[in-house]
Tab-separated table of C-alpha atoms in Angstrom:
chain	number	residue	atom	x	y	z
A	984	MET	CA	110.149	154.524	141.319
A	985	GLN	CA	107.488	157.298	140.295
A	986	ALA	CA	109.124	158.079	137.029
A	987	HIS	CA	108.839	154.708	135.959
A	988	TYR	CA	104.968	154.635	136.883
A	989	GLN	CA	104.545	157.794	135.108
A	990	LYS	CA	106.326	156.806	132.086
A	991	ALA	CA	104.346	153.302	131.998
A	992	VAL	CA	101.046	155.593	132.350
A	993	THR	CA	102.220	157.635	129.423
A	994	SER	CA	102.791	154.700	127.109
A	995	ILE	CA	99.184	153.226	127.351
A	996	VAL	CA	97.206	153.265	124.041
A	997	PRO	CA	93.649	153.773	123.632
A	998	GLN	CA	91.626	151.004	121.855
A	999	THR	CA	93.900	148.733	123.253
A	1000	LEU	CA	93.014	145.356	124.971
A	1001	TYR	CA	95.793	144.753	127.778
A	1002	VAL	CA	96.204	141.332	128.881
A	1003	VAL	CA	97.342	141.841	132.474
A	1004	ALA	CA	99.284	139.358	134.603
A	1005	THR	CA	98.287	139.893	138.462
A	1006	PRO	CA	99.679	138.098	141.394
A	1007	ILE	CA	99.307	134.670	142.301
A	1008	GLY	CA	99.605	135.064	145.810
A	1009	ASN	CA	101.595	138.087	146.907
A	1010	LEU	CA	100.052	141.280	146.367
A	1011	ALA	CA	103.720	142.738	146.098
A	1012	ASP	CA	104.306	140.985	142.857
A	1013	LEU	CA	102.078	143.399	140.916
A	1014	SER	CA	104.455	145.247	138.398
A	1015	PHE	CA	104.786	148.924	137.800
A	1016	ARG	CA	103.448	148.500	134.438
A	1017	ALA	CA	100.457	146.410	135.661
A	1018	LEU	CA	99.432	149.043	138.345
A	1019	ALA	CA	99.513	151.700	135.427
A	1020	VAL	CA	97.497	149.834	133.093
A	1021	LEU	CA	94.730	148.790	135.970
A	1022	SER	CA	94.718	152.411	136.996
A	1023	ARG	CA	94.332	153.790	133.635
A	1024	ALA	CA	91.678	151.293	132.175
A	1025	ASP	CA	88.158	152.506	131.533
A	1026	LEU	CA	86.916	148.771	131.803
A	1027	ILE	CA	88.528	145.818	133.352
A	1028	CYS	CA	87.560	142.322	132.428
A	1029	ALA	CA	87.850	139.905	135.518
A	1030	GLU	CA	87.166	136.248	135.989
A	1031	ASP	CA	85.823	136.833	139.414
A	1032	THR	CA	84.906	140.328	140.103
A	1033	ARG	CA	85.086	139.831	143.904
A	1034	VAL	CA	88.790	138.713	143.576
A	1035	THR	CA	89.717	141.502	141.291
A	1036	GLN	CA	88.063	144.038	143.495
A	1037	GLN	CA	90.434	142.842	146.386
A	1038	LEU	CA	93.268	143.571	144.348
A	1039	LEU	CA	92.206	146.826	143.156
A	1040	ARG	CA	91.390	148.274	146.813
A	1041	ALA	CA	94.732	147.077	148.100
A	1042	TYR	CA	96.413	149.370	145.589
A	1043	GLY	CA	93.667	152.293	146.156
A	1044	LEU	CA	92.219	151.785	142.602
A	1045	SER	CA	88.523	151.948	141.445
A	1046	ALA	CA	87.507	150.730	138.008
A	1047	ARG	CA	84.371	149.517	136.014
A	1048	LEU	CA	84.361	145.605	136.122
A	1049	ILE	CA	82.702	143.105	134.243
A	1050	SER	CA	82.824	139.455	134.554
A	1051	VAL	CA	84.424	137.563	131.783
A	1052	ARG	CA	84.448	134.059	132.350
A	1053	GLU	CA	84.801	131.072	130.436
A	1054	GLN	CA	80.808	130.169	130.259
A	1055	ASN	CA	80.367	133.881	128.803
A	1056	GLU	CA	83.599	134.795	126.889
A	1057	GLN	CA	82.270	134.892	123.662
A	1058	SER	CA	79.000	136.741	124.130
A	1059	MET	CA	80.875	139.191	126.173
A	1060	ALA	CA	83.122	139.801	123.521
A	1061	GLU	CA	80.863	142.116	121.612
A	1062	LYS	CA	80.645	144.506	124.555
A	1063	ILE	CA	84.373	144.822	124.758
A	1064	ILE	CA	84.774	145.378	120.976
A	1065	ALA	CA	82.485	148.124	121.563
A	1066	ALA	CA	84.177	149.686	124.471
A	1067	LEU	CA	87.300	149.843	122.275
A	1068	ALA	CA	85.478	151.042	119.430
A	1069	ALA	CA	84.527	154.062	121.797
A	1070	GLY	CA	88.327	154.613	122.338
A	1071	GLN	CA	88.571	153.149	125.889
A	1072	VAL	CA	91.172	151.236	127.364
A	1073	VAL	CA	90.154	147.541	128.458
A	1074	ALA	CA	92.097	145.158	130.689
A	1075	GLN	CA	91.763	141.525	130.755
A	1076	VAL	CA	92.748	139.846	133.933
A	1077	SER	CA	92.299	136.392	135.530
A	1078	ASP	CA	91.839	135.769	139.212
A	1079	ALA	CA	95.578	135.107	139.593
A	1080	GLY	CA	98.502	134.636	137.050
A	1081	THR	CA	98.395	135.244	133.496
A	1082	PRO	CA	95.381	135.093	131.676
A	1083	ALA	CA	94.554	132.793	128.935
A	1084	VAL	CA	96.979	130.043	130.527
A	1085	CYS	CA	94.285	127.715	132.006
A	1086	ASP	CA	92.138	130.347	132.723
A	1087	PRO	CA	89.813	132.767	130.173
A	1088	GLY	CA	91.128	135.093	127.748
A	1089	ALA	CA	92.158	132.974	124.619
A	1090	ARG	CA	88.703	133.673	123.186
A	1091	LEU	CA	88.518	137.162	123.989
A	1092	VAL	CA	91.964	138.031	122.625
A	1093	THR	CA	91.116	136.140	119.291
A	1094	ARG	CA	87.836	138.179	118.633
A	1095	VAL	CA	89.333	141.363	119.685
A	1096	ARG	CA	92.129	140.767	117.291
A	1097	GLU	CA	89.812	139.983	114.371
A	1098	ALA	CA	87.901	143.236	114.898
A	1099	GLY	CA	90.982	144.905	114.024
A	1100	TYR	CA	92.096	146.123	117.465
A	1101	GLN	CA	95.538	145.869	119.065
A	1102	VAL	CA	96.292	143.253	122.098
A	1103	LEU	CA	99.232	143.833	123.953
A	1104	PRO	CA	100.295	141.664	126.885
A	1105	VAL	CA	101.531	143.008	130.357
A	1106	ALA	CA	103.986	140.341	131.370
A	1107	GLY	CA	103.868	138.963	135.105
A	1108	PRO	CA	103.659	136.395	137.499
A	1109	SER	CA	103.122	132.739	136.249
A	1110	ALA	CA	102.880	129.647	138.431
A	1111	VAL	CA	104.217	127.709	135.482
A	1112	MET	CA	107.548	129.516	135.263
A	1113	THR	CA	107.849	130.275	138.710
A	1114	ALA	CA	107.770	126.559	139.559
A	1115	LEU	CA	110.104	125.594	137.011
A	1116	SER	CA	112.636	128.202	138.268
A	1117	VAL	CA	113.067	126.269	141.583
A	1118	ALA	CA	112.734	122.664	140.358
A	1119	GLY	CA	116.444	122.152	139.324
A	1120	VAL	CA	115.516	120.999	135.674
A	1121	THR	CA	118.300	121.550	133.196
A	1122	GLN	CA	116.541	121.176	129.898
A	1123	SER	CA	116.055	123.802	128.069
A	1124	ASP	CA	112.397	122.356	126.572
A	1125	PHE	CA	109.594	121.423	128.867
A	1126	TYR	CA	106.002	120.190	128.336
A	1127	PHE	CA	102.996	122.138	130.066
A	1128	ALA	CA	100.094	119.803	130.646
A	1129	GLY	CA	97.781	122.412	132.092
A	1130	PHE	CA	95.274	120.760	134.617
A	1131	LEU	CA	95.468	116.714	134.479
A	1132	PRO	CA	92.046	115.049	133.487
A	1133	ALA	CA	89.679	114.493	136.291
A	1134	LYS	CA	88.637	110.988	135.148
A	1135	SER	CA	90.911	108.304	136.336
A	1136	GLY	CA	91.101	106.518	133.327
A	1137	GLU	CA	91.956	109.222	131.164
A	1138	ARG	CA	94.628	110.604	133.795
A	1139	GLN	CA	96.400	107.275	133.878
A	1140	GLN	CA	96.611	107.459	130.288
A	1141	ARG	CA	98.377	110.883	130.202
A	1142	LEU	CA	100.949	109.772	132.974
A	1143	GLN	CA	101.748	106.423	130.863
A	1144	ASP	CA	102.354	108.723	127.866
A	1145	TRP	CA	105.442	110.353	130.018
A	1146	GLN	CA	106.868	107.231	131.310
A	1147	GLU	CA	110.124	107.532	129.247
A	1148	VAL	CA	110.074	111.408	127.815
A	1149	SER	CA	113.391	113.298	127.901
A	1150	TYR	CA	111.816	116.580	128.792
A	1151	PRO	CA	110.300	117.841	132.546
A	1152	VAL	CA	106.385	118.041	132.544
A	1153	VAL	CA	104.683	120.955	134.149
A	1154	MET	CA	100.827	120.091	135.341
A	1155	PHE	CA	98.153	121.295	137.606
A	1156	GLU	CA	96.558	119.471	140.240
A	1157	THR	CA	93.609	120.060	142.623
A	1158	PRO	CA	93.630	119.254	146.449
A	1159	HIS	CA	90.720	116.579	146.210
A	1160	ARG	CA	92.673	114.583	143.271
A	1161	ILE	CA	96.105	114.828	144.232
A	1162	THR	CA	95.924	111.862	146.540
A	1163	ASP	CA	94.864	109.409	143.312
A	1164	THR	CA	97.307	111.367	140.991
A	1165	LEU	CA	100.169	110.590	143.090
A	1166	ALA	CA	99.029	106.839	143.574
A	1167	GLN	CA	98.873	106.658	139.957
A	1168	MET	CA	102.274	108.217	139.379
A	1169	ALA	CA	103.902	105.585	141.854
A	1170	LEU	CA	102.756	102.448	139.882
A	1171	LEU	CA	104.455	103.913	136.834
A	1172	PHE	CA	107.377	105.782	137.984
A	1173	PRO	CA	107.950	105.499	141.795
A	1174	GLN	CA	111.360	106.930	141.705
A	1175	ARG	CA	111.258	109.368	139.551
A	1176	SER	CA	111.944	113.119	140.683
A	1177	LEU	CA	109.132	115.358	141.245
A	1178	MET	CA	108.533	119.117	142.712
A	1179	LEU	CA	105.036	119.504	144.309
A	1180	ALA	CA	105.047	123.571	144.739
A	1181	ARG	CA	102.189	124.308	146.803
A	1182	GLU	CA	100.443	127.904	147.574
A	1183	ILE	CA	102.948	129.832	145.521
A	1184	SER	CA	104.081	132.947	147.304
A	1185	LYS	CA	101.326	132.637	149.906
A	1186	THR	CA	101.544	132.390	153.380
A	1187	HIS	CA	101.922	128.408	153.399
A	1188	GLU	CA	104.097	128.357	150.340
A	1189	THR	CA	105.575	125.075	150.271
A	1190	TYR	CA	107.887	123.044	147.889
A	1191	LEU	CA	108.398	119.221	148.264
A	1192	CYS	CA	111.461	117.677	146.282
A	1193	GLY	CA	112.336	113.863	145.943
A	1194	THR	CA	110.954	110.959	144.260
A	1195	VAL	CA	107.256	110.356	143.703
A	1196	ALA	CA	107.135	107.523	146.222
A	1197	GLU	CA	108.892	109.995	148.796
A	1198	ILE	CA	106.177	112.938	148.075
A	1199	GLN	CA	103.298	110.542	148.314
A	1200	MET	CA	104.359	109.560	151.915
A	1201	VAL	CA	104.867	113.167	153.009
A	1202	LEU	CA	101.172	114.073	151.926
A	1203	ASP	CA	100.029	110.513	153.555
A	1204	LYS	CA	101.520	111.822	156.915
A	1205	ASP	CA	100.516	115.380	156.822
A	1206	ALA	CA	96.976	116.605	155.273
A	1207	ASN	CA	98.068	120.013	155.266
A	1208	GLN	CA	100.165	119.373	152.199
A	1209	LYS	CA	97.237	118.516	150.332
A	1210	ARG	CA	95.404	122.027	150.270
A	1211	GLY	CA	95.848	124.736	148.102
A	1212	GLU	CA	96.773	125.434	144.426
A	1213	MET	CA	99.368	122.786	143.142
A	1214	VAL	CA	102.253	122.686	140.396
A	1215	LEU	CA	103.705	119.662	139.541
A	1216	VAL	CA	106.950	119.474	138.042
A	1217	LEU	CA	107.876	116.143	136.614
A	1218	HIS	CA	111.521	115.569	136.122
A	1219	PRO	CA	112.707	113.741	132.547
A	1220	ALA	CA	112.500	109.878	132.660
A	1221	GLN	CA	116.295	109.750	131.202
A	1222	LEU	CA	117.304	110.736	134.540
A	1223	GLU	CA	115.953	107.660	136.429
A	1224	LYS	CA	115.870	105.113	133.141
A	1225	ASN	CA	117.788	102.697	135.196
A	1226	VAL	CA	115.201	102.775	137.838
A	1227	ASP	CA	111.745	103.233	136.389
A	1228	LEU	CA	109.944	100.168	134.518
A	1229	SER	CA	109.265	100.047	131.066
A	1230	SER	CA	105.914	99.838	129.760
A	1231	GLU	CA	106.395	96.177	128.315
A	1232	ALA	CA	107.962	95.169	132.057
A	1233	VAL	CA	104.606	96.703	133.629
A	1234	ARG	CA	102.636	94.615	131.182
A	1235	VAL	CA	104.410	91.337	131.708
A	1236	MET	CA	104.212	91.900	135.652
A	1237	GLN	CA	100.120	92.621	135.323
A	1238	ILE	CA	99.651	89.288	133.433
A	1239	LEU	CA	102.014	86.984	135.770
A	1240	VAL	CA	101.005	88.618	139.193
A	1241	GLN	CA	97.215	87.436	138.434
A	1242	GLU	CA	98.299	83.784	138.301
A	1243	LEU	CA	101.315	83.575	140.770
A	1244	PRO	CA	102.357	84.823	144.126
A	1245	THR	CA	103.701	88.584	143.650
A	1246	LYS	CA	107.431	87.521	144.491
A	1247	GLN	CA	107.447	84.691	142.026
A	1248	ALA	CA	105.867	86.745	139.617
A	1249	ALA	CA	108.498	89.463	140.111
A	1250	VAL	CA	111.346	87.140	139.486
A	1251	LEU	CA	109.846	85.806	136.157
A	1252	ALA	CA	108.875	88.942	135.159
A	1253	ALA	CA	112.431	90.331	135.837
A	1254	GLN	CA	113.763	87.562	133.978
A	1255	ILE	CA	111.404	88.046	130.960
A	1256	SER	CA	112.254	91.989	130.943
A	1257	GLY	CA	115.583	92.437	132.472
A	1258	GLU	CA	114.193	94.961	135.007
A	1259	ASN	CA	114.727	95.346	138.391
A	1260	LYS	CA	113.241	92.323	140.412
A	1261	LYS	CA	112.522	94.710	143.622
A	1262	ALA	CA	111.181	97.281	141.386
A	1263	LEU	CA	108.906	95.100	139.705
A	1264	TYR	CA	107.699	93.673	143.324
A	1265	ASP	CA	107.276	97.248	144.686
A	1266	TRP	CA	105.068	98.067	141.780
A	1267	ALA	CA	103.152	95.014	142.328
A	1268	ILE	CA	102.422	95.963	145.853
A	1269	ALA	CA	101.512	99.576	145.095
A	1270	ALA	CA	99.065	98.370	142.646
A	1271	LYS	CA	97.283	96.030	144.803
A	1272	LYS	CA	96.972	98.799	147.509
A	1273	LEU	CA	95.539	101.327	144.808
A	1274	SER	CA	92.714	98.809	143.888
A	1275	GLU	CA	91.889	98.004	147.552
């Protein structure tokens, strides 16, 4: 182990910006190479210096920290370029996981590279890949959506776009929006397979697998499942295409249910669209609850 660490230290190149992945929960997930870079760095650019300081203390490290956030990333780039010009080693970290993936870092990387300095990644923890590895998806491609829109209408549109996709969709969601997001999903594809990964690698790490409706029920019964950082993996529509409602069937049901009792509307919508009558009825009931 010591030999691996020493080799990692000696391979560090001055005048280089290292983009370092840090643990997303369990501090033991920090790699030898990441530890070597952080111990050698003359300057560490941190999203929140207080969070990074806790990581450094856990490994007995000390370093000069500066805060590089989304709000000041462009303005701080000049200071970092000056440090590189002086022959220093600079590391860029986020609060958790891989920088520049739904976190600061991309603008800094671009500015440093444009200034003629080398930028190297130090691979490590990623919430996206960690969640995918245990989601049970078999497709070789996937779509990463980042954080879902905060506004309900925009979020609804994004979800509608994924009604009939043939690839898994990975997204981040926050505790205060997860209830509304699952409710919107339940209207569009209640029987679609979903995995909710919560607090990955942390003490209360949880993985909920089932249909959207089943996971929605779990969270309704247990408020603790709404806490912490969340990654959602929505399975491809083709796996449930005999159950999910088409956008046309939903449109027909939306029109009929305004004029007819729900059961009658479901019967007629099923005849028009060829979709399952019960699925149409369940959709209408869920839509009514969401609007209350």
